[in-house]
Short mmCIF file of C-alpha atoms and ligand atoms in Angstrom, two decimals:
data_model
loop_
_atom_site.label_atom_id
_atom_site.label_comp_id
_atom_site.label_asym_id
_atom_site.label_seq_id
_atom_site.Cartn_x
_atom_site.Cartn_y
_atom_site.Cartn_z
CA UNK L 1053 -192.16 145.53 -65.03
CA UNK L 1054 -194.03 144.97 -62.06
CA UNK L 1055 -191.87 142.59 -59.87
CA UNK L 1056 -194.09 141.37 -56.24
CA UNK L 1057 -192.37 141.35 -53.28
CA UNK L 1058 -194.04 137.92 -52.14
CA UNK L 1059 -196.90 135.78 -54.31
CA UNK L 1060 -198.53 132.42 -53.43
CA UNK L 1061 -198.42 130.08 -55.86
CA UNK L 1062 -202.07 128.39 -56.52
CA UNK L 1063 -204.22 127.01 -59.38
CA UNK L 1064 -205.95 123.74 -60.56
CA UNK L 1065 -204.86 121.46 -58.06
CA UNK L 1066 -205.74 123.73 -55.13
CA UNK L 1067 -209.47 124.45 -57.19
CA UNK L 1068 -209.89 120.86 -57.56
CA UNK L 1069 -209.38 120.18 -53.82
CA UNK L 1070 -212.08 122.83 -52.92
CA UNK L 1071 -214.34 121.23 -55.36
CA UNK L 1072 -214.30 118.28 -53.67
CA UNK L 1073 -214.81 119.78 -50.41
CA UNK L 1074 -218.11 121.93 -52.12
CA UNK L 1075 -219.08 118.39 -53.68
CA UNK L 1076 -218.97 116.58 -49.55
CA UNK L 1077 -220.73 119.83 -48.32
CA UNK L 1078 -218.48 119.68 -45.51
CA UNK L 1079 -216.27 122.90 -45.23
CA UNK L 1080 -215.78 123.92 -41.28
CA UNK L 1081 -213.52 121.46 -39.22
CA UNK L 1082 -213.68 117.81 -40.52
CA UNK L 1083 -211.78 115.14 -42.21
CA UNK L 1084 -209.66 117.23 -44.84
CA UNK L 1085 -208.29 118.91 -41.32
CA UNK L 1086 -207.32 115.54 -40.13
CA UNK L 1087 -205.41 114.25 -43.12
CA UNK L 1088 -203.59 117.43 -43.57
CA UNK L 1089 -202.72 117.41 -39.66
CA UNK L 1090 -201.81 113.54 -40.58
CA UNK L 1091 -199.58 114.59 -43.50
CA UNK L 1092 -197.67 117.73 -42.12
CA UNK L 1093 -197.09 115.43 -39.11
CA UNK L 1094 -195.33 112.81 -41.29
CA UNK L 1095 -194.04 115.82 -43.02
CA UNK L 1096 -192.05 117.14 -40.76
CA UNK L 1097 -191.41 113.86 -38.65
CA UNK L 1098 -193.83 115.06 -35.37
CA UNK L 1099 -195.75 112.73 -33.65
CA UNK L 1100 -199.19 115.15 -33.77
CA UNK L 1101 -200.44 118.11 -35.59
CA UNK L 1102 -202.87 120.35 -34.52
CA UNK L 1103 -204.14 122.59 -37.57
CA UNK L 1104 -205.04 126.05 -36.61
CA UNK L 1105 -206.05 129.82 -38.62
CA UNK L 1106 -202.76 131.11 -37.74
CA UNK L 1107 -199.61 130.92 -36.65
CA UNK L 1108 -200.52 133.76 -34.33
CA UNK L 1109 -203.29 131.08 -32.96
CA UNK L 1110 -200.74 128.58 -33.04
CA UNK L 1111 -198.15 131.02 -30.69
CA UNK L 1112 -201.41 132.17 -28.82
CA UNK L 1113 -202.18 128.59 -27.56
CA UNK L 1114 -198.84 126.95 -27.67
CA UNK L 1115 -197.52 129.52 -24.39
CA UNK L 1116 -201.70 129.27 -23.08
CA UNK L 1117 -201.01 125.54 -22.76
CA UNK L 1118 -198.00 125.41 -20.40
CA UNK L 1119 -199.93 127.82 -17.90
CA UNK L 1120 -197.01 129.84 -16.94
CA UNK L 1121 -197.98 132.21 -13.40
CA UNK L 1122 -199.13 135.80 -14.85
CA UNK L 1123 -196.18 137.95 -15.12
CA UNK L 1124 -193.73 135.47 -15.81
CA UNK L 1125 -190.73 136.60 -18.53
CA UNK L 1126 -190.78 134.95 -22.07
CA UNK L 1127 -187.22 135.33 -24.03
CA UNK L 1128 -188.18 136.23 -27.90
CA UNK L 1129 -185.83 137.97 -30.89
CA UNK L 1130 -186.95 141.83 -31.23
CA UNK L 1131 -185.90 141.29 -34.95
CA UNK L 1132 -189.46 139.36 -35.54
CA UNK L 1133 -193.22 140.11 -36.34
CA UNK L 1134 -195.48 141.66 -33.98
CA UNK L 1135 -197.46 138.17 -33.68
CA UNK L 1136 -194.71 136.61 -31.89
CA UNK L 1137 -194.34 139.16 -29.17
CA UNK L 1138 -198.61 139.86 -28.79
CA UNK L 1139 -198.92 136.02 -27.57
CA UNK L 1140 -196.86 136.44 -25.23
CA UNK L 1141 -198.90 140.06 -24.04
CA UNK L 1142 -202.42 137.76 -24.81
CA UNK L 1143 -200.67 135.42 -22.17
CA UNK L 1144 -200.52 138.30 -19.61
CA UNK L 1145 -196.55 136.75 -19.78
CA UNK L 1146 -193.65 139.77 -20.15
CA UNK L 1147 -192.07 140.08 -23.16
CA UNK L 1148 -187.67 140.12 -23.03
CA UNK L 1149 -186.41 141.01 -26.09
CA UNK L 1150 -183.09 139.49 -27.08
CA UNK L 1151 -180.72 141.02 -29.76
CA UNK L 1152 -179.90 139.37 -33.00
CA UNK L 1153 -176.77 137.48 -33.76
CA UNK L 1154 -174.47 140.00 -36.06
CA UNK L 1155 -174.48 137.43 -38.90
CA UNK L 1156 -177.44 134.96 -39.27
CA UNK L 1157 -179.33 138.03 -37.31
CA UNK L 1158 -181.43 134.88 -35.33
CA UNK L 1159 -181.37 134.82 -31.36
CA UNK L 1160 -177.53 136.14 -30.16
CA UNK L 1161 -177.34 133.05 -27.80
CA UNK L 1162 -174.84 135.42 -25.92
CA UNK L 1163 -177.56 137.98 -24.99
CA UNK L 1164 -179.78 135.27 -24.63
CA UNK L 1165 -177.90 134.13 -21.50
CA UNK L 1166 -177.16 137.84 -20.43
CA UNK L 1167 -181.01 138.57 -20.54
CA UNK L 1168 -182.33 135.25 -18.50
CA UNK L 1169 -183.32 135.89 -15.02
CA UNK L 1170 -184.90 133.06 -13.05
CA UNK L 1171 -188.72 134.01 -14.08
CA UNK L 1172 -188.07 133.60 -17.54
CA UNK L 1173 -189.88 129.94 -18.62
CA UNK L 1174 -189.90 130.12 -22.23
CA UNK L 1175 -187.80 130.98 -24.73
CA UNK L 1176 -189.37 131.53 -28.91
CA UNK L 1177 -186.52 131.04 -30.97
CA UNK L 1178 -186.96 132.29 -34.54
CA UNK L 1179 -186.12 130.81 -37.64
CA UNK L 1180 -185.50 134.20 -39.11
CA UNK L 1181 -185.91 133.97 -43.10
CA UNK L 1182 -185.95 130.29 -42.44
CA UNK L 1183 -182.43 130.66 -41.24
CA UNK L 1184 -181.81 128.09 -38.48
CA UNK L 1185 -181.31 129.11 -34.84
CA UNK L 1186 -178.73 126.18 -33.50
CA UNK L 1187 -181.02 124.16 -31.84
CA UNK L 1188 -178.75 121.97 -31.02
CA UNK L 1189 -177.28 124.78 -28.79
CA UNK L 1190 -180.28 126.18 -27.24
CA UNK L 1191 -182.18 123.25 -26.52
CA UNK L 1192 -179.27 122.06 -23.50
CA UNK L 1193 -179.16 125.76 -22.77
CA UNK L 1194 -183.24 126.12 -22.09
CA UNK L 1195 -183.49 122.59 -20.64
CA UNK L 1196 -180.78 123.64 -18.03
CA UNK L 1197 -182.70 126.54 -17.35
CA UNK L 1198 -185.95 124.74 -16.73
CA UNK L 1199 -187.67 126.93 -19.65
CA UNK L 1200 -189.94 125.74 -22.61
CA UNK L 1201 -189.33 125.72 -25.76
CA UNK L 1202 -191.90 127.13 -28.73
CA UNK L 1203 -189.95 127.36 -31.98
CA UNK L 1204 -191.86 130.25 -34.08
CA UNK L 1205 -191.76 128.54 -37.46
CA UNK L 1206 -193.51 131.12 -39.55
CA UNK L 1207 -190.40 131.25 -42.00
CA UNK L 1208 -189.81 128.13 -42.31
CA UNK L 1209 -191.40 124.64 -43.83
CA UNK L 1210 -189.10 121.53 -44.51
CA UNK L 1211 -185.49 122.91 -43.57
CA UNK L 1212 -183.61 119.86 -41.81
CA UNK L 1213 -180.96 121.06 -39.12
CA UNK L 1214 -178.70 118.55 -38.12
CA UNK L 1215 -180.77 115.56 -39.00
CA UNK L 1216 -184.12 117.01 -37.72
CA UNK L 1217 -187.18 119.17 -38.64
CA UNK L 1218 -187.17 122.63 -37.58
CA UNK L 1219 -190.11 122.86 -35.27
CA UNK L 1220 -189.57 119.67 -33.64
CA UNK L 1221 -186.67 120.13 -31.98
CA UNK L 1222 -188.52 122.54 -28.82
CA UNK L 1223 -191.77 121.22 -27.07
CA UNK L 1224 -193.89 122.91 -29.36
CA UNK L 1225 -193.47 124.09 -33.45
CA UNK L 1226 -195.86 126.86 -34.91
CA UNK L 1227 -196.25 126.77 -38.25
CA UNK L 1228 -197.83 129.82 -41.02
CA UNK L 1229 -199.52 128.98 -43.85
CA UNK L 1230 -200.41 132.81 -44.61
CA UNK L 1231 -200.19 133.83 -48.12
CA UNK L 1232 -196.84 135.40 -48.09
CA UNK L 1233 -195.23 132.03 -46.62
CA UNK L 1234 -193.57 128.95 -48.40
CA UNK L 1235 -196.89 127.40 -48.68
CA UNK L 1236 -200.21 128.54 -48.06
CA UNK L 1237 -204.01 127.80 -47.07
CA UNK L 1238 -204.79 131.78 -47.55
CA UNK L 1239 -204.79 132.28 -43.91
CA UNK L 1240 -204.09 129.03 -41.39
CA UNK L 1241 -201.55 127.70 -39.43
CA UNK L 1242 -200.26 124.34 -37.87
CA UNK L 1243 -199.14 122.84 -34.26
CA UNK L 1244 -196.30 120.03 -33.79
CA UNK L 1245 -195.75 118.68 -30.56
CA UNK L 1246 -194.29 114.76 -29.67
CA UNK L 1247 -196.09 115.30 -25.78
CA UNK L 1248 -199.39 113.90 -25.83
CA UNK L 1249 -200.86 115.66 -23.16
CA UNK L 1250 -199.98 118.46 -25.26
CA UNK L 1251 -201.64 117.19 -27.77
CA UNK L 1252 -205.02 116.87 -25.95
CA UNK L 1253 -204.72 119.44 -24.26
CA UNK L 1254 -204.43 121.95 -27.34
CA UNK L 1255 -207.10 119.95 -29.63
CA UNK L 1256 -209.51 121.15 -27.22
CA UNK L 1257 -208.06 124.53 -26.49
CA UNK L 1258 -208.07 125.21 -30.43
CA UNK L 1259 -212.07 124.71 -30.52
CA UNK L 1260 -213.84 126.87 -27.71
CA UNK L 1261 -212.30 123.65 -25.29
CA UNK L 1262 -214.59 120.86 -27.07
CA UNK L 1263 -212.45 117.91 -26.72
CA UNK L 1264 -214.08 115.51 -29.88
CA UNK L 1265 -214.09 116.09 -33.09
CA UNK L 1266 -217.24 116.83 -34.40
CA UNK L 1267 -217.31 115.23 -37.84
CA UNK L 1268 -216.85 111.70 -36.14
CA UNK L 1269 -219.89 113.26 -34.24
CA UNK L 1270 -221.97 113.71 -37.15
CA UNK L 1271 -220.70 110.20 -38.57
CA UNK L 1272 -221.81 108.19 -35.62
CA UNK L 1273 -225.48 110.32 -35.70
CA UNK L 1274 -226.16 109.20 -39.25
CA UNK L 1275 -224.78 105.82 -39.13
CA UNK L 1276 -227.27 103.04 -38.66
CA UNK L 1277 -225.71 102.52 -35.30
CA UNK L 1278 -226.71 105.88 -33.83
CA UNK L 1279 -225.55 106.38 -29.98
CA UNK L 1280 -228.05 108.41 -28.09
CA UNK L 1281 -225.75 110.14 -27.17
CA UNK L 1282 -224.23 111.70 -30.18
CA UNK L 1283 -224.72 115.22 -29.24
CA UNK L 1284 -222.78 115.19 -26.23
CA UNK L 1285 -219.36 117.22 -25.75
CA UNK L 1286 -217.27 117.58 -22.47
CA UNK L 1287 -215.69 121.20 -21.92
CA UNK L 1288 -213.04 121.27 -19.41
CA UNK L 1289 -210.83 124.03 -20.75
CA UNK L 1290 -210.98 127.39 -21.95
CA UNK L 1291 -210.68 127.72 -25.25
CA UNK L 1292 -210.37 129.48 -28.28
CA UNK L 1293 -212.38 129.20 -32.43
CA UNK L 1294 -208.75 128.92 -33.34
CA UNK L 1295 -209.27 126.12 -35.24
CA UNK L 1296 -208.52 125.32 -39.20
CA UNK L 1297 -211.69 124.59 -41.61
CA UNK L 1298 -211.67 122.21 -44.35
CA UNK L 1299 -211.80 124.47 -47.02
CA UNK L 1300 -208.16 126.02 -45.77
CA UNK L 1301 -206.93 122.22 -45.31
CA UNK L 1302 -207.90 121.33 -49.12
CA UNK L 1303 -205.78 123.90 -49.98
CA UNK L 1304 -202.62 123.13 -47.58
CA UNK L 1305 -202.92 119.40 -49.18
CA UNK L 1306 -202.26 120.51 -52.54
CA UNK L 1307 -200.10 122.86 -51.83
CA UNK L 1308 -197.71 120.45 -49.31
CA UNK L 1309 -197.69 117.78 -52.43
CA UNK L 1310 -196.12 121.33 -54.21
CA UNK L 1311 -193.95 122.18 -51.32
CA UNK L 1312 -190.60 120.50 -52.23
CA UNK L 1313 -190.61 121.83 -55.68
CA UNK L 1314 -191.73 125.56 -55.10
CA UNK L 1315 -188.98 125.38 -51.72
CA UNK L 1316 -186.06 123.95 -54.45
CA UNK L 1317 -187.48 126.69 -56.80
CA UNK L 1318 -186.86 129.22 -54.08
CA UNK L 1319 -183.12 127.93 -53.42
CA UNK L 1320 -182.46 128.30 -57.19
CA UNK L 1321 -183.88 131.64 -56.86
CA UNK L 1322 -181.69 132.79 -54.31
CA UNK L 1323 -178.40 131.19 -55.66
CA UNK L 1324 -178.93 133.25 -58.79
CA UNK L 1325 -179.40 136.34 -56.47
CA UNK L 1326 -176.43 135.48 -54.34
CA UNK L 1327 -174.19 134.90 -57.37
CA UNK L 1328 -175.26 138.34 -59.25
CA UNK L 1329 -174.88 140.81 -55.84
CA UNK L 1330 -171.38 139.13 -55.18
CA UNK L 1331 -169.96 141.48 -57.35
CA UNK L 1332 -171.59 144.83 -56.52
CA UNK L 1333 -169.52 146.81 -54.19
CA UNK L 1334 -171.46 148.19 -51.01
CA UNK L 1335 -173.85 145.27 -51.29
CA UNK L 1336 -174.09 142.18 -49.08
CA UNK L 1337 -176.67 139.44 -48.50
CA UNK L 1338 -178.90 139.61 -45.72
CA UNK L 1339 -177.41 136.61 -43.88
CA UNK L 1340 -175.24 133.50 -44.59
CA UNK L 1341 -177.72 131.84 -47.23
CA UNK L 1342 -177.57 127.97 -47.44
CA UNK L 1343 -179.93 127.79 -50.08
CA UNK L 1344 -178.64 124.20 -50.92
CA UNK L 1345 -179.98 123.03 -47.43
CA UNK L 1346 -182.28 125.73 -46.04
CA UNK L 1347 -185.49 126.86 -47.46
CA UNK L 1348 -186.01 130.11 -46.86
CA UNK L 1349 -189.15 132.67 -46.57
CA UNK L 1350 -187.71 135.77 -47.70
CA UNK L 1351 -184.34 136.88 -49.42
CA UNK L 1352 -182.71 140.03 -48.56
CA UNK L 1353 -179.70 142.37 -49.04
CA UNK L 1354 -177.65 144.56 -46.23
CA UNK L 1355 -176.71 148.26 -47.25
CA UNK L 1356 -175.73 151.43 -46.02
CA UNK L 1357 -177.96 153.36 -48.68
CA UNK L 1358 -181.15 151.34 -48.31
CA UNK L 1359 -182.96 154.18 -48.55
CA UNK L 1360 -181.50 155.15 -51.69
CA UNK L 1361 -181.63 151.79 -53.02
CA UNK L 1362 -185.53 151.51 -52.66
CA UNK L 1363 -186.49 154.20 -54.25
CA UNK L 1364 -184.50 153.27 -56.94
CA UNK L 1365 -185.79 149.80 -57.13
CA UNK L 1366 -189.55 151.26 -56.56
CA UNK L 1367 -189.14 153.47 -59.56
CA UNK L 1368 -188.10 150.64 -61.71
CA UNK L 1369 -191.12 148.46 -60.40
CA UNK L 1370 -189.68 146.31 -58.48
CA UNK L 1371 -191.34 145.90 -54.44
CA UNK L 1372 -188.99 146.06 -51.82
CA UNK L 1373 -189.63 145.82 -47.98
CA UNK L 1374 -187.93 146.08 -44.08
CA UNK L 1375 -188.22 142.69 -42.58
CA UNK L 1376 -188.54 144.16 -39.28
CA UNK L 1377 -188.82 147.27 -37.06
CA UNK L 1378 -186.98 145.45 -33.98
CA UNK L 1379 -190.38 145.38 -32.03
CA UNK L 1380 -188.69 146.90 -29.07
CA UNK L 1381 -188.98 150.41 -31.27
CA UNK L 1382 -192.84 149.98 -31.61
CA UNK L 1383 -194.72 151.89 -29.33
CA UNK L 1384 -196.77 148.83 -28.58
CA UNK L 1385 -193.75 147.20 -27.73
CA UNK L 1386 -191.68 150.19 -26.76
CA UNK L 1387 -191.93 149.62 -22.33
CA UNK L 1388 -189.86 146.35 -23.04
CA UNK L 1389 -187.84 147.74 -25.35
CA UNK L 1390 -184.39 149.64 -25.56
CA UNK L 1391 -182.25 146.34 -24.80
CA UNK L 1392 -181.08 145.42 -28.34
CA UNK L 1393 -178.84 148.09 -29.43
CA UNK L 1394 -177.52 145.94 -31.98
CA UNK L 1395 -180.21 145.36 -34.40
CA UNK L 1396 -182.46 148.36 -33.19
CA UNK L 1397 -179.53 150.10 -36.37
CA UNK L 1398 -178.99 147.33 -37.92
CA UNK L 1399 -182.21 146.97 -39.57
CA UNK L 1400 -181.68 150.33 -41.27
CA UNK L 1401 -179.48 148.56 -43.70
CA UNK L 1402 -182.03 145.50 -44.47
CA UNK L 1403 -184.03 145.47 -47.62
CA UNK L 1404 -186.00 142.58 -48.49
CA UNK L 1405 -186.18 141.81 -52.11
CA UNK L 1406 -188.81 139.71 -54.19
CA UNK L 1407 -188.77 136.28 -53.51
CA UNK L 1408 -191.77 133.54 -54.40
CA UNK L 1409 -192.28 129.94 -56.18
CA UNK L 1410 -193.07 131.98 -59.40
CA UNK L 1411 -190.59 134.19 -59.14
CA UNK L 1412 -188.08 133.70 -62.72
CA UNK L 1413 -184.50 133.84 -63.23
CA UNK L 1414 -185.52 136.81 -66.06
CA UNK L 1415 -187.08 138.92 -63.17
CA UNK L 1416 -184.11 138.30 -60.65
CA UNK L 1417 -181.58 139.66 -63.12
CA UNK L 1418 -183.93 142.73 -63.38
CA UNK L 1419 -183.73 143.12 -59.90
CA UNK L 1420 -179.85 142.50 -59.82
CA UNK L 1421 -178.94 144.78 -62.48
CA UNK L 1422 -181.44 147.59 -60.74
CA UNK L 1423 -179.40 147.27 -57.96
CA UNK L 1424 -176.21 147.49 -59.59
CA UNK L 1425 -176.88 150.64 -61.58
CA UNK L 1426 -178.60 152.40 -58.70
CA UNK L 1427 -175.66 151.53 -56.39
CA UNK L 1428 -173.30 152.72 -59.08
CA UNK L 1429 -174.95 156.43 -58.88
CA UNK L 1430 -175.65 156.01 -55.04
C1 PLP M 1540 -192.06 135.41 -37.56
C2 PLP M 1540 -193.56 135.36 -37.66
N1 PLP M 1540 -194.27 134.82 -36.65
C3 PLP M 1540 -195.61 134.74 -36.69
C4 PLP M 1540 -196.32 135.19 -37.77
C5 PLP M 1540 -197.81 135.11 -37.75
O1 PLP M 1540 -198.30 134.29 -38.77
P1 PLP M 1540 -199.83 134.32 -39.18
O2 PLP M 1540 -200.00 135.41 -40.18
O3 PLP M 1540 -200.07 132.95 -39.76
O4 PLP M 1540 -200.63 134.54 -37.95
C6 PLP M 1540 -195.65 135.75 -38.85
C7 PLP M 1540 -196.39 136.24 -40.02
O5 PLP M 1540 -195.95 136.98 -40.84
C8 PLP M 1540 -194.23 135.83 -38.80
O6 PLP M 1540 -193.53 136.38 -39.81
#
């Protein structure tokens, strides 16, 4: 048995897509870029979507936009990826870490309000796992405050809280499609935003500041109506060669037709897990799981002999993982660090188990009766 912790989920209908993009000889930014932007917008119910390489692009350019003064604070979970906290750093922003809530382990809204001081003007809420932060409790909270609100959406792809999409509930979603997420274009990464300016603003921002799109360019230069002036491009902002190419967009349109079904695959998944660790004493899920109503990234388990419990899973093939270091315990991170006592134990009881669109019922009662048996002799 060799059981992956995470797996993307491609074949014919992805190839086909990049065949047609090989067959149009148009693979950098173009059209495919603009229908998936078009579709993941009426996907998740935004107004605009801005397709990127990353969602560490996407976090990158989503706090460049507002232009916050150098030095202001940004309010972030420590229990997150690196990504989340280095755009704020790219920003020249400061970093606040707030502690996890005890049982869905997203932002402890508490903390959140202990931690604000008044040169804080963003908050990143994370959807950790694809677990919802209550938006519908932060967003009054943040708007009060006068701060911004960029909802780190790596984790999550679909998940309705209280009647709308997460990642367009703040001013600005972020989106991964890396290939460890709920879908994937290999690497990439997508924008949401209802604020126009927005909008332009971070078009241009996402190619080196070019504010047109170059394939309706090339369009007008071979049409039989050819302006003279085809060639020209205004730049009036700095910006980054953040943006997606058509190849990666081919992919993210097969793959969002898929979406749905590998996201209610994932739910049954994780009911089947939930139901099996119920009965193993010493052994509880990672957080509240909804998997009737949330999709979710990653499936885990809470222990006090993780360490044990790895090693025993490792030896039976099986991948486990630590979904995070609380970045405030990285030395990278470590000067801004120290203020979530909370999680900065807690995560010594996470493990992360497999989870995936291929993953089968067969290979999650493998895992579950590994972990029984090794927490039997723990
Ligand atoms: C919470 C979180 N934010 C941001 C990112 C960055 O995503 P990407 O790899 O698309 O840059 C990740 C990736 O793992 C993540 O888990």
């Amino acid at each position: 048995m060799n059981i992956r912790l995470f797996k993307p989920s491609v074949g014919e209908e992805e190839l086909e897509m990049i065949r047609q993009a090989f067959d149009r000889s148009w693979i950098g930014l173009g059209p495919m870029v603009t229908r998936f932007e078009e579709e993941w917008a009426a996907y998740s119910g935004a107004r605009a979507a801005i397709g990127v390489n990353s969602a560490t692009a996407a976090l990158h350019l989503a706090i460049a936009s507002f232009r916050f003064p150098e030095g202001s604070r940004v309010l972030l979970p420590a229990l997150t990826f690196a990504a989340t906290a280095s755009a704020v750093l790219y920003n020249r922003l400061i970093p606040v870490f707030v502690d996890s809530d005890p049982v869905t382990l997203g932002l402890d809204l508490d903390d959140l309000e202990r931690k604000f001081t008044k040169d804080c003007v963003a908050v990143i809420p994370v959807h950790y796992a694809g677990h919802p932060v209550p938006m519908d409790r932060l967003m009054p909270w943040a708007r009060a405050h006068g701060m911004k609100v960029i909802e780190d959406c790596a984790h999550t792809a679909g998940t309705r809280y209280k009647g709308r999409t997460l990642g367009t509930w703040g001013d600005i979603g972020c989106y991964s499609f890396e290939e460890k997420k709920l879908m994937t274009t290999g690497d990439g990464g997508m924008m949401v935003t209802d604020d126009p300016d927005l909008f332009k603003e971070v078009k241009a921002m996402r190619w080196v500041g070019i504010d047109k799109d170059n394939w309706r360019t090339a369009q007008r230069y071979t049409g039989t109506d050819a302006d003279t002036m085809h060639w020209f491009y205004e730049i009036s902002v700095l910006g980054w060669k953040y943006n997606m190419n058509d190849l990666a967009a081919s992919i993210g349109l097969a793959q969002l037709k898929k979406l749905p079904a590998m996201n209610a695959h994932r739910s049954r998944m994780i009911r089947a897990y939930l139901d099996a660790i119920a009965g193993i004493p010493g052994v509880d899920p990672l957080l509240p799981f909804e998997p009737e109503t949330c999709a979710y990234q990653m499936f885990g388990i809470r222990t006090d002999r993780s360490a044990r419990l790895m090693a025993g899973l490792k030896s039976r093939g099986i991948a486990t993982g630590r979904h995070y270091t609380p970045l405030g315990l990285q030395p990278l991170f470590a000067p801004w660090g120290g203020t979530t006592p909370f999680v900065d134990k807690e995560h010594e009881r996470f493990i992360t188990l497999p989870l995936h669109a291929d993953l089968t019922l067969e290979e999650v009662r493998y895992v579950t009766d590994a972990i029984a048996e090794v927490a039997a002799h723990a």
